[in-house]
């Protein structure tokens, strides 16, 4: 725990907080100031907007411990503020709220906008207010209410300018005390909830139980200078193939069923996906289909994927056509914008193809894999590995970006 | 939606901060926390220690260094937007800052944090690449400068070492006649950009640079753009060919990014 001293709605407050407690929870749970609402809790919706040292900020992505020495104003602290009083009237007369959930954040943002700017067109008001979401009004009433008060701006007493910080408030000048008051938190810090992979094969799993709906797919091919028989035999040894995939590990194989895990490092994120899949090999056509799903317990994210590959003898070597399909849900998907995911999976596929080529030729995987199938997780400059892994591969896929 | 436990330190000197980064592997730096905060809440990141650098005075300093303005890593977007931080670019930085996310994010989000986070869709990465900025970084032993083109090594990955701190950014001043255009394509105002185009025409410095950002990696730099040199509209075919030459192959992505750049060029020349 840390002790912090701050001012909330004009009152000095001294409190003990866990570093991981964000300001909105601190205000609501410890100070019982429940006017600050929590919506998305990751900085998108604006419901938790409060003033910190006179600048509106999101209390769900500001930690209470960062506010040691700060001056906070929540919706409860604006009762006597003349501009806020006028806005309340306008919100009422223009029907700028229905359920009211967004209103504390909305009206604090509206006050801040009028403090900073005047004479905006309705379209500009909408643009400025776009950081606060409302599910009821369609924003028409809100825009009208703000326009109404903005039109009177010159006659209204605007909030006095706060001594503005150039960095995030309260900044270096603030008096602060944040000290460890007990080492309990520190001792526990960094021990994430137990997420060791408990991967094992589900009894009775069947191919059909792995959903292949709604996957984004990509294709890639590689030509290796060996005959198709040799390549096909090589691909039958999953442990060796897994070694072509940095960060991947085959945990268990029982006939067609496989279980494994995969670690990736991407910037500050280090998801570890564990899961299971099934492989079905068609010796006659020298093609295989792998399906699977996996979970990263740390971020509660799930991934599904499919890999289909087929071999073709070209006379001078073997052409391997690879098709990868993937889908990601959960927290990691929040950070997986389409282009990034697509690019990553494309790179994964290419990297895998390269490693495979090296491994078949007896040179070992090119990008950090090791022969025991337990290669290291990727690090910053490394190639993200490849993919034959039922589930996993595709997975993290979605998230991240590219590597050169 | 609550972060996993972490310990928190807010050193008041750079050397203290660097000492913490050196001694605690996996420690994460927080400035405004507007990117790290959501990642912590979603438990995508679970560091043992968070080092808050916003209490270090030089991190929120702005200095005039002749040809450059030097911004400490913790200068917020809002401070630049409001003109509270000196701007040697004739308002270009303020213009870019005013379009970053939302005001409630800009009041805490910082220029250094945005660069260190290395999201390809971030505004500063593309805009400062057009301006030819340099990053300053320090570890316990030395300070160094990194050209911004060499900063990003992958999505969310930079050339900054784990015991090193991005301390600031040096932004070259523009000449009085320089012209600048910036256009980003977003599905929703303030959301991550789908494409960013930046155009800079600065004849006195011989700079005619186009930048295409919000790709899947580092921004693409197109120097000596004929349209910026001649002051005429961009040749749409040429722009698309140059993007292809930089490895873009998806027709939709090429179109989106080429249009963003065309509009930036139009704005610069208008």
XYZ file of C-alpha atoms in Angstrom:
674
model
C 0.000 0.000 0.000
C 1.015 3.595 -0.574
C -0.063 6.639 1.362
C -1.224 9.535 -0.769
C -2.322 13.059 0.065
C -4.520 14.907 -2.343
C -7.389 17.353 -2.510
C -10.779 16.081 -3.618
C -13.542 18.621 -4.170
C -11.683 21.116 -2.038
C -11.196 18.752 0.897
C -7.794 17.378 1.873
C -7.714 13.606 1.734
C -5.104 11.237 3.065
C -5.532 7.617 2.089
C -3.808 4.332 1.637
C -4.091 2.881 -1.829
C -2.856 -0.105 -3.703
C -0.819 1.056 -6.710
C -3.136 -0.826 -9.039
C -6.264 1.012 -7.858
C -7.330 3.441 -10.527
C -8.628 6.850 -9.625
C -12.252 6.060 -10.480
C -12.299 3.060 -8.140
C -10.554 5.080 -5.461
C -13.172 7.839 -5.702
C -16.094 5.439 -5.767
C -15.033 2.704 -3.399
C -12.831 4.486 -0.878
C -14.304 7.982 -0.880
C -17.850 6.872 -1.763
C -18.093 9.541 -4.446
C -20.208 7.459 -6.779
C -21.100 10.287 -9.137
C -18.045 9.344 -11.175
C -19.272 6.537 -13.381
C -17.325 3.662 -14.843
C -18.206 2.516 -18.309
C -15.604 0.854 -20.475
C -12.759 1.021 -17.979
C -10.131 1.376 -20.663
C -10.304 4.973 -21.716
C -12.838 4.908 -24.513
C -16.238 6.004 -23.218
C -15.573 9.101 -21.117
C -18.073 8.232 -18.343
C -15.328 8.488 -15.707
C -14.142 11.965 -16.699
C -13.022 14.133 -13.763
C -10.872 17.248 -13.452
C -7.283 16.782 -12.326
C -5.610 20.112 -11.563
C -8.200 21.837 -13.705
C -7.800 19.632 -16.766
C -10.338 16.977 -17.606
C -8.936 13.480 -17.506
C -10.055 9.884 -17.498
C -10.061 8.491 -14.010
C -10.193 4.867 -15.157
C -6.777 5.020 -16.795
C -5.180 7.219 -14.159
C -4.036 5.448 -11.034
C -4.834 6.970 -7.655
C -1.183 6.696 -6.657
C -0.244 8.957 -9.592
C -2.492 11.636 -8.076
C -0.478 12.134 -4.899
C -0.460 15.905 -4.475
C -3.136 16.500 -7.100
C -6.306 18.552 -6.933
C -9.280 16.493 -8.100
C -12.775 17.729 -8.846
C -15.504 15.169 -9.418
C -19.082 15.810 -10.486
C -19.951 16.244 -6.809
C -17.546 19.165 -6.599
C -19.224 21.363 -9.201
C -22.390 22.159 -7.233
C -21.460 25.799 -6.748
C -19.805 26.320 -10.096
C -21.832 28.903 -12.053
C -20.926 27.550 -15.495
C -21.904 24.052 -14.408
C -25.189 25.380 -13.001
C -25.990 26.929 -16.351
C -25.078 23.696 -18.148
C -27.353 21.691 -15.860
C -30.260 23.951 -16.834
C -29.448 23.613 -20.509
C -29.080 19.828 -20.293
C -32.523 19.723 -18.691
C -34.254 22.031 -21.144
C -32.675 20.414 -24.203
C -33.278 16.896 -22.965
C -29.566 16.155 -23.152
C -29.819 12.963 -21.160
C -32.094 10.042 -20.712
C -30.616 7.344 -18.494
C -27.963 9.718 -17.183
C -25.123 7.260 -17.083
C -22.847 9.314 -19.315
C -23.954 12.639 -17.859
C -21.322 13.226 -15.147
C -18.525 12.731 -17.653
C -20.430 14.441 -20.447
C -21.183 17.597 -18.502
C -17.634 17.872 -17.145
C -16.364 17.593 -20.715
C -18.932 20.178 -21.845
C -17.809 22.605 -19.140
C -14.193 22.096 -20.113
C -14.990 22.740 -23.775
C -16.784 26.013 -23.013
C -13.927 27.025 -20.736
C -11.500 26.601 -23.622
C -13.477 27.467 -26.711
C -16.416 29.550 -27.889
C -18.479 30.094 -31.020
C -18.312 26.569 -32.374
C -20.661 25.198 -34.996
C -22.772 22.188 -33.965
C -20.527 19.949 -36.052
C -17.451 21.244 -34.228
C -19.161 20.700 -30.884
C -19.787 17.096 -31.865
C -16.146 16.739 -32.889
C -14.918 18.176 -29.597
C -17.281 16.000 -27.576
C -16.449 12.796 -29.424
C -14.513 11.399 -26.468
C -17.722 10.951 -24.481
C -20.210 8.333 -25.562
C -23.965 8.501 -25.006
C -26.222 5.583 -25.848
C -29.551 7.377 -25.394
C -29.724 10.774 -26.995
C -28.079 10.518 -30.386
C -26.183 13.592 -29.183
C -28.739 16.034 -30.623
C -29.872 17.303 -27.213
C -26.315 17.378 -25.896
C -25.063 19.390 -28.856
C -27.983 21.812 -28.528
C -27.457 22.260 -24.783
C -23.761 22.996 -25.214
C -24.500 25.351 -28.121
C -27.021 27.192 -25.980
C -24.553 27.802 -23.147
C -21.665 28.501 -25.506
C -23.690 31.297 -27.083
C -23.772 33.004 -23.679
C -20.083 32.398 -23.056
C -19.043 36.055 -22.993
C -21.552 36.818 -20.268
C -20.742 33.802 -18.127
C -18.131 33.621 -15.376
C -15.622 31.177 -16.819
C -13.592 29.004 -14.466
C -10.340 30.630 -13.385
C -7.281 29.282 -15.126
C -5.558 26.608 -13.105
C -1.826 26.685 -12.834
C -1.293 24.432 -15.781
C 1.319 21.708 -15.875
C 3.305 21.010 -18.994
C 3.473 17.335 -18.035
C 0.747 15.064 -16.666
C -0.663 16.638 -13.475
C 0.270 17.027 -10.701
C 3.864 16.935 -12.024
C 7.189 17.565 -10.305
C 6.056 20.652 -8.376
C 3.404 18.876 -6.327
C 3.908 18.063 -2.690
C 3.722 14.400 -2.258
C 4.110 11.690 0.243
C 3.562 8.460 -1.652
C 5.488 6.099 0.512
C 5.242 2.441 1.057
C 3.269 1.961 4.222
C 3.671 -1.743 4.145
C 5.606 -4.057 1.981
C 2.721 -6.403 1.504
C 1.814 -5.051 -1.891
C 5.417 -4.974 -2.996
C 5.892 -8.538 -1.919
C 2.911 -9.608 -3.935
C 3.611 -7.307 -6.827
C 4.431 -8.859 -10.086
C 3.011 -12.190 -9.135
C 0.324 -12.504 -11.697
C -2.620 -14.688 -10.996
C -1.645 -18.259 -11.532
C -1.864 -18.856 -15.203
C 0.388 -21.809 -15.662
C -0.909 -23.739 -18.590
C -2.955 -26.655 -17.480
C -3.118 -27.841 -20.994
C -4.151 -31.379 -21.428
C -6.129 -33.152 -24.010
C -9.852 -33.319 -23.593
C -11.090 -36.862 -23.786
C -13.269 -37.509 -26.747
C -12.386 -34.335 -28.658
C -13.439 -34.574 -32.259
C -12.488 -32.601 -35.305
C -15.940 -31.141 -35.537
C -15.721 -29.595 -32.077
C -13.256 -26.999 -33.331
C -15.117 -24.093 -34.839
C -13.857 -22.834 -38.144
C -16.473 -20.129 -38.592
C -15.549 -16.548 -39.299
C -11.821 -16.981 -39.721
C -9.699 -14.460 -41.562
C -7.558 -16.379 -44.001
C -4.239 -15.843 -45.710
C -2.244 -17.985 -48.067
C 1.453 -18.410 -48.676
C 3.631 -20.934 -50.425
C 7.197 -22.073 -50.270
C 9.293 -24.292 -52.478
C 11.860 -26.564 -50.848
C 14.542 -28.382 -52.839
C 13.605 -31.857 -51.682
C 11.284 -34.471 -52.996
C 7.734 -34.597 -51.698
C 8.147 -37.907 -49.869
C 10.922 -36.540 -47.719
C 9.038 -33.310 -46.995
C 5.870 -35.199 -46.164
C 7.751 -37.448 -43.761
C 9.372 -34.438 -42.142
C 6.059 -32.716 -41.600
C 4.820 -35.822 -39.838
C 7.204 -35.164 -36.972
C 5.267 -32.483 -35.148
C 7.860 -31.920 -32.490
C 10.455 -30.957 -35.058
C 7.967 -28.868 -36.933
C 7.047 -27.056 -33.718
C 10.703 -26.150 -33.336
C 10.374 -24.068 -36.480
C 8.049 -21.866 -34.499
C 9.881 -19.640 -31.985
C 8.157 -19.642 -28.621
C 6.143 -22.768 -29.389
C 6.202 -25.995 -27.444
C 4.459 -29.260 -28.085
C 3.220 -30.449 -24.723
C 1.409 -33.600 -25.630
C 0.476 -35.616 -28.648
C -1.923 -38.485 -28.678
C -2.665 -39.698 -32.157
C -4.458 -36.860 -33.936
C -4.768 -34.787 -30.791
C -2.144 -32.234 -29.916
C -1.648 -29.852 -27.021
C 0.835 -27.064 -26.845
C 1.669 -23.560 -25.834
C 3.163 -20.525 -27.435
C 4.724 -17.401 -25.988
C 5.143 -14.145 -27.791
C 6.722 -10.911 -26.710
C 5.371 -7.807 -28.266
C 6.324 -4.545 -26.708
C 5.122 -4.700 -23.132
C 2.750 -7.545 -23.844
C 3.815 -11.143 -23.362
C 0.835 -13.374 -23.934
C 1.192 -17.106 -23.474
C -1.375 -19.130 -25.303
C -2.052 -22.685 -24.317
C -4.519 -24.915 -26.011
C -5.272 -27.971 -27.976
C -5.925 -28.980 -31.493
C -6.272 -31.811 -33.919
C -4.334 -32.729 -36.980
C -5.627 -34.779 -39.847
C -3.154 -35.933 -42.440
C -4.140 -37.208 -45.842
C -1.234 -39.401 -46.988
C -2.678 -39.997 -50.390
C -2.965 -36.339 -51.356
C -0.095 -35.261 -49.103
C -2.198 -32.612 -47.433
C -3.038 -31.882 -43.825
C -5.508 -29.871 -41.867
C -4.890 -28.645 -38.346
C -7.542 -26.947 -36.258
C -7.388 -25.762 -32.708
C -8.108 -23.213 -30.058
C -6.115 -21.693 -27.237
C -6.373 -19.289 -24.372
C -4.089 -16.712 -22.830
C -5.121 -16.810 -19.193
C -3.288 -13.636 -18.287
C -5.346 -11.442 -20.577
C -8.401 -13.693 -20.805
C -8.093 -13.812 -24.584
C -8.989 -16.667 -26.834
C -7.932 -17.613 -30.304
C -9.032 -20.113 -32.867
C -7.245 -21.124 -35.962
C -6.820 -23.467 -38.846
C -3.893 -24.384 -41.008
C -4.216 -26.300 -44.203
C -1.165 -27.293 -46.171
C -0.677 -29.338 -49.273
C 2.434 -30.637 -51.005
C 3.021 -30.787 -54.681
C 6.002 -32.313 -56.458
C 7.298 -29.825 -58.996
C 10.113 -31.945 -60.385
C 12.792 -29.614 -58.999
C 11.458 -29.678 -55.485
C 8.311 -29.581 -53.451
C 5.875 -26.740 -53.361
C 4.048 -26.359 -50.032
C 0.868 -24.306 -50.156
C -0.177 -23.032 -46.752
C -3.501 -21.470 -45.845
C -3.940 -19.978 -42.414
C -7.182 -18.885 -40.839
C -7.440 -17.160 -37.468
C -9.829 -15.389 -35.132
C -9.121 -13.662 -31.839
C -11.464 -12.581 -29.064
C -10.986 -11.010 -25.658
C -8.743 -8.261 -24.387
C -5.999 -8.831 -26.921
C -8.461 -8.319 -29.731
C -8.882 -4.750 -28.490
C -5.394 -4.089 -29.699
C -5.630 -5.960 -32.939
C -6.538 -3.607 -35.697
C -7.154 -5.387 -38.952
C -4.093 -4.382 -40.901
C -1.751 -5.220 -38.068
C -3.174 -8.688 -37.590
C -3.163 -9.458 -41.246
C 0.356 -8.298 -41.690
C 1.539 -10.276 -38.712
C -0.020 -13.516 -39.806
C 1.437 -12.959 -43.250
C 4.862 -12.543 -41.711
C 4.362 -15.524 -39.488
C 3.529 -17.627 -42.442
C 6.571 -16.464 -44.360
C 8.834 -16.936 -41.353
C 7.514 -20.427 -40.845
C 8.066 -21.247 -44.461
C 11.664 -20.063 -44.170
C 12.325 -22.016 -41.004
C 10.763 -25.062 -42.479
C 12.995 -24.803 -45.478
C 16.035 -24.641 -43.223
C 14.881 -27.496 -41.052
C 14.137 -29.833 -43.936
C 17.521 -29.125 -45.387
C 19.077 -30.051 -42.074
C 20.151 -26.549 -41.088
C 17.781 -26.189 -38.184
C 15.178 -23.543 -37.884
C 16.446 -20.137 -38.814
C 14.872 -17.852 -36.273
C 15.674 -18.867 -32.756
C 13.966 -22.181 -32.574
C 15.732 -25.085 -30.991
C 15.661 -28.733 -31.754
C 13.983 -29.749 -28.535
C 10.803 -28.107 -29.565
C 10.965 -25.654 -26.708
C 12.332 -22.628 -28.428
C 12.533 -19.268 -26.727
C 9.787 -16.735 -26.804
C 10.364 -14.097 -29.385
C 11.983 -10.944 -28.314
C 12.119 -7.504 -29.647
C 13.991 -7.725 -32.880
C 13.376 -11.372 -33.518
C 11.236 -12.854 -36.148
C 7.893 -13.916 -35.013
C 7.855 -17.479 -35.758
C 5.877 -19.579 -37.873
C 2.969 -21.515 -37.591
C 2.014 -25.026 -37.851
C 0.580 -25.190 -34.591
C -2.959 -25.991 -34.558
C -4.223 -23.323 -32.454
C -1.730 -21.141 -31.216
C 0.021 -19.853 -34.053
C -2.746 -17.929 -35.381
C -3.520 -16.542 -32.253
C -1.475 -13.942 -31.027
C -1.389 -13.366 -34.423
C -4.072 -11.104 -34.380
C -2.469 -8.782 -32.225
C 0.570 -7.489 -33.191
C 2.570 -6.091 -35.605
C 5.257 -6.637 -37.781
C 8.816 -7.254 -37.425
C 11.574 -6.602 -39.782
C -10.883 -4.932 -15.810
C -8.613 -4.407 -12.843
C -4.852 -4.559 -13.304
C -2.799 -7.309 -11.739
C -0.755 -6.175 -8.742
C 2.280 -4.051 -9.346
C 4.569 -1.924 -7.271
C 4.921 1.759 -8.044
C 7.764 4.217 -7.714
C 7.827 7.863 -8.697
C 11.471 8.939 -8.605
C 12.281 12.624 -8.734
C 15.566 12.296 -10.608
C 16.566 10.711 -13.868
C 19.385 8.717 -12.277
C 16.998 7.219 -9.721
C 14.622 6.216 -12.495
C 17.411 4.643 -14.530
C 18.633 2.794 -11.451
C 15.187 1.267 -10.981
C 14.970 0.204 -14.619
C 18.412 -1.337 -14.363
C 17.736 -3.236 -11.147
C 14.196 -4.462 -11.810
C 13.998 -6.403 -15.058
C 10.625 -6.057 -16.692
C 9.867 -2.753 -14.973
C 7.642 -0.552 -17.120
C 7.843 3.198 -17.450
C 4.683 5.269 -17.152
C 4.394 8.917 -18.156
C 0.750 9.868 -18.710
C -0.374 6.267 -18.867
C -2.925 6.770 -21.628
C -1.695 3.726 -23.570
C -0.232 1.707 -20.717
C -3.313 2.286 -18.527
C -5.739 0.428 -20.800
C -3.202 -2.362 -21.302
C -2.817 -2.716 -17.545
C -6.586 -2.722 -16.995
C -6.983 -5.405 -19.633
C -4.113 -7.332 -18.033
C -2.293 -7.428 -21.314
C 0.664 -6.109 -19.345
C 1.507 -7.357 -15.859
C 4.732 -5.721 -14.760
C 6.280 -6.153 -11.360
C 7.130 -2.483 -11.070
C 5.904 0.709 -12.685
C 8.264 3.662 -12.716
C 6.425 6.980 -13.000
C 8.715 9.521 -14.658
C 6.290 12.449 -14.526
C 7.837 13.785 -11.297
C 11.264 14.300 -12.857
C 11.534 18.030 -13.589
C 13.583 17.843 -16.806
C 11.052 15.432 -18.300
C 8.510 18.204 -18.602
C 10.915 20.897 -19.718
C 10.865 22.634 -23.085
C 14.094 24.223 -24.301
C 15.141 26.269 -27.255
C 18.344 24.854 -28.708
C 18.943 27.059 -31.735
C 17.798 25.057 -34.723
C 15.693 22.755 -32.579
C 13.105 22.873 -29.872
C 13.726 20.164 -27.306
C 10.697 18.655 -25.600
C 10.984 16.563 -22.477
C 9.355 13.167 -22.792
C 6.505 14.112 -20.412
C 5.248 17.188 -22.253
C 1.551 16.522 -22.792
C -0.294 16.786 -26.084
C -2.589 19.357 -24.439
C 0.351 21.573 -23.430
C 1.451 21.607 -27.075
C -2.124 22.070 -28.341
C -2.661 25.045 -26.018
C 0.655 26.682 -26.904
C 1.900 26.324 -23.322
C 4.968 24.584 -24.706
C 7.084 26.657 -27.112
C 6.610 25.641 -30.744
C 9.305 26.299 -33.331
C 7.216 24.931 -36.164
C 4.784 27.801 -36.561
C 1.852 25.879 -35.152
C 2.416 22.560 -36.884
C 2.893 20.698 -33.613
C -0.163 22.343 -32.050
C -2.212 21.361 -35.060
C -1.131 17.726 -34.832
C -1.558 17.643 -31.043
C -5.126 18.947 -31.254
C -6.151 15.907 -33.292
C -4.750 13.220 -30.999
C -7.451 11.035 -29.424
C -9.654 13.191 -27.167
C -9.016 16.170 -24.935
C -9.299 14.074 -21.771
C -6.529 11.858 -23.143
C -4.403 14.747 -24.391
C -4.244 16.310 -20.923
C -2.260 13.322 -19.643
C -0.867 11.627 -22.740
C 2.708 12.659 -23.516
C 4.842 13.112 -26.610
C 7.563 10.802 -25.288
C 5.119 8.181 -24.123
C 3.466 8.098 -27.505
C 6.813 7.614 -29.254
C 8.023 4.965 -26.823
C 4.751 3.068 -27.184
C 5.451 2.824 -30.942
C 1.934 2.308 -32.175
C 2.140 2.721 -35.948
C -1.170 4.609 -35.951
C 0.064 7.252 -33.496
C 0.142 10.851 -34.731
C 3.518 11.922 -33.364
C 5.417 9.108 -35.006
C 4.296 10.146 -38.491
C 4.288 13.909 -37.929
C 7.718 13.998 -36.312
C 9.108 11.736 -39.019
C 8.046 14.348 -41.555
C 9.763 17.033 -39.494
C 12.969 14.995 -39.164
C 12.999 14.871 -35.358
C 15.584 13.119 -33.205
C 14.913 11.116 -30.091
C 17.091 11.502 -27.031
C 17.590 8.512 -24.761
C 19.686 7.819 -21.702
C 20.779 4.847 -19.692
C 23.003 4.857 -16.621
C 26.141 5.386 -18.689
C 25.408 7.617 -21.607
C 22.968 9.719 -23.537
C 22.390 9.187 -27.200
C 20.352 10.527 -30.057
C 18.326 8.346 -32.385
C 16.950 9.572 -35.705
C 13.211 9.080 -35.520
C 13.283 6.870 -38.622
C 15.351 4.379 -36.621
C 13.195 4.466 -33.493
C 10.566 1.920 -34.326
C 11.754 -1.635 -34.854
C 8.298 -3.206 -34.982
C 4.802 -2.656 -33.744
C 5.090 -1.601 -30.077
C 8.853 -2.189 -30.273
C 11.594 0.448 -30.336
C 15.350 0.788 -30.370
C 15.180 1.971 -26.737
C 16.780 -0.621 -24.456
C 15.060 -2.091 -21.406
C 17.263 -0.139 -18.987
C 17.149 2.944 -21.164
C 14.707 5.821 -21.038
C 13.368 7.934 -23.858
C 14.087 11.344 -22.348
C 12.862 13.705 -25.020
C 12.572 14.689 -28.627
C 14.439 17.323 -30.630
C 12.205 18.914 -33.219
C 13.888 20.991 -35.947
C 12.369 24.413 -36.442
C 10.727 25.193 -39.739
C 11.563 28.180 -41.886
C 8.994 30.930 -42.131
C 7.900 29.854 -45.604
C 7.526 26.182 -44.827
C 4.185 24.614 -45.589
C 2.677 21.601 -43.940
C -0.283 19.332 -44.498
C -1.664 16.567 -42.323
C -4.551 14.255 -43.025
C -5.700 11.187 -41.211
C -8.439 8.752 -42.004
C -10.277 7.414 -38.950
C -13.473 5.430 -38.689
C -14.429 7.470 -35.648
C -13.090 10.828 -34.534
C -10.204 10.319 -32.177
C -9.878 6.615 -32.864
C -6.716 4.980 -34.129
C -6.024 6.158 -37.667
C -6.490 3.801 -40.583
C -4.119 5.923 -42.631
C -2.081 9.065 -42.076
C -0.604 11.371 -44.708
C 1.901 14.123 -43.916
C 3.408 16.609 -46.357
C 6.197 19.078 -45.667
C 7.496 21.656 -48.118
C 10.397 23.682 -46.748
C 12.363 25.146 -49.681
C 14.906 26.968 -47.507
C 15.909 23.659 -46.003
C 15.513 21.722 -49.207
C 12.939 19.449 -47.662
C 10.075 18.080 -49.749
C 8.958 15.173 -47.707
C 5.848 13.038 -47.742
C 5.181 10.541 -44.973
C 2.648 7.758 -44.991
C 1.747 6.504 -41.538
C -0.579 4.051 -39.805
C 0.949 1.266 -41.815
C 1.816 -1.956 -40.059
C 5.243 -0.721 -39.141
C 7.423 2.365 -39.360
C 6.014 5.262 -41.356
C 7.010 5.254 -45.024
C 9.147 8.248 -45.974
C 8.889 9.622 -49.503
C 11.568 12.271 -49.960
C 11.809 14.767 -52.802
C 8.208 14.412 -53.872
C 7.954 16.137 -57.276
C 4.562 17.611 -56.445
C 5.911 19.280 -53.313
C 8.945 20.554 -55.234
C 6.902 21.948 -58.075
C 3.973 23.047 -55.952
C 1.541 21.106 -58.092
C -0.964 18.398 -57.400
C 0.426 14.960 -56.757
C 0.432 12.443 -59.569
C -1.852 9.726 -58.174
C -0.188 6.974 -60.177
C 3.288 7.928 -59.014
C 2.314 7.979 -55.339
C 0.792 4.530 -55.604
C 3.831 3.166 -57.403
C 6.116 4.524 -54.700
C 3.989 2.945 -51.989
C 4.185 -0.360 -53.825
C 7.931 0.102 -53.983
C 7.886 0.260 -50.165
C 6.233 -3.112 -49.945
C 2.556 -2.187 -49.803
C 0.625 -4.699 -51.832
C -3.001 -4.595 -50.682
C -4.904 -2.391 -53.182
C -7.237 -1.140 -50.441
C -4.359 -0.140 -48.182
C -2.547 1.518 -51.064
C -5.638 3.513 -51.991
C -6.331 4.557 -48.396
C -2.783 5.689 -47.716
C -2.314 7.351 -51.098
C -5.497 9.369 -50.593
C -4.373 10.434 -47.107
C -1.086 11.654 -48.569
C -2.768 13.365 -51.536
C -5.008 15.294 -49.170
C -2.058 16.233 -46.988
C -0.220 17.521 -50.066
C -3.307 19.469 -51.157
C -3.504 21.057 -47.738
C 0.187 21.933 -47.700
C -0.022 23.583 -51.107
C -3.387 25.272 -50.585
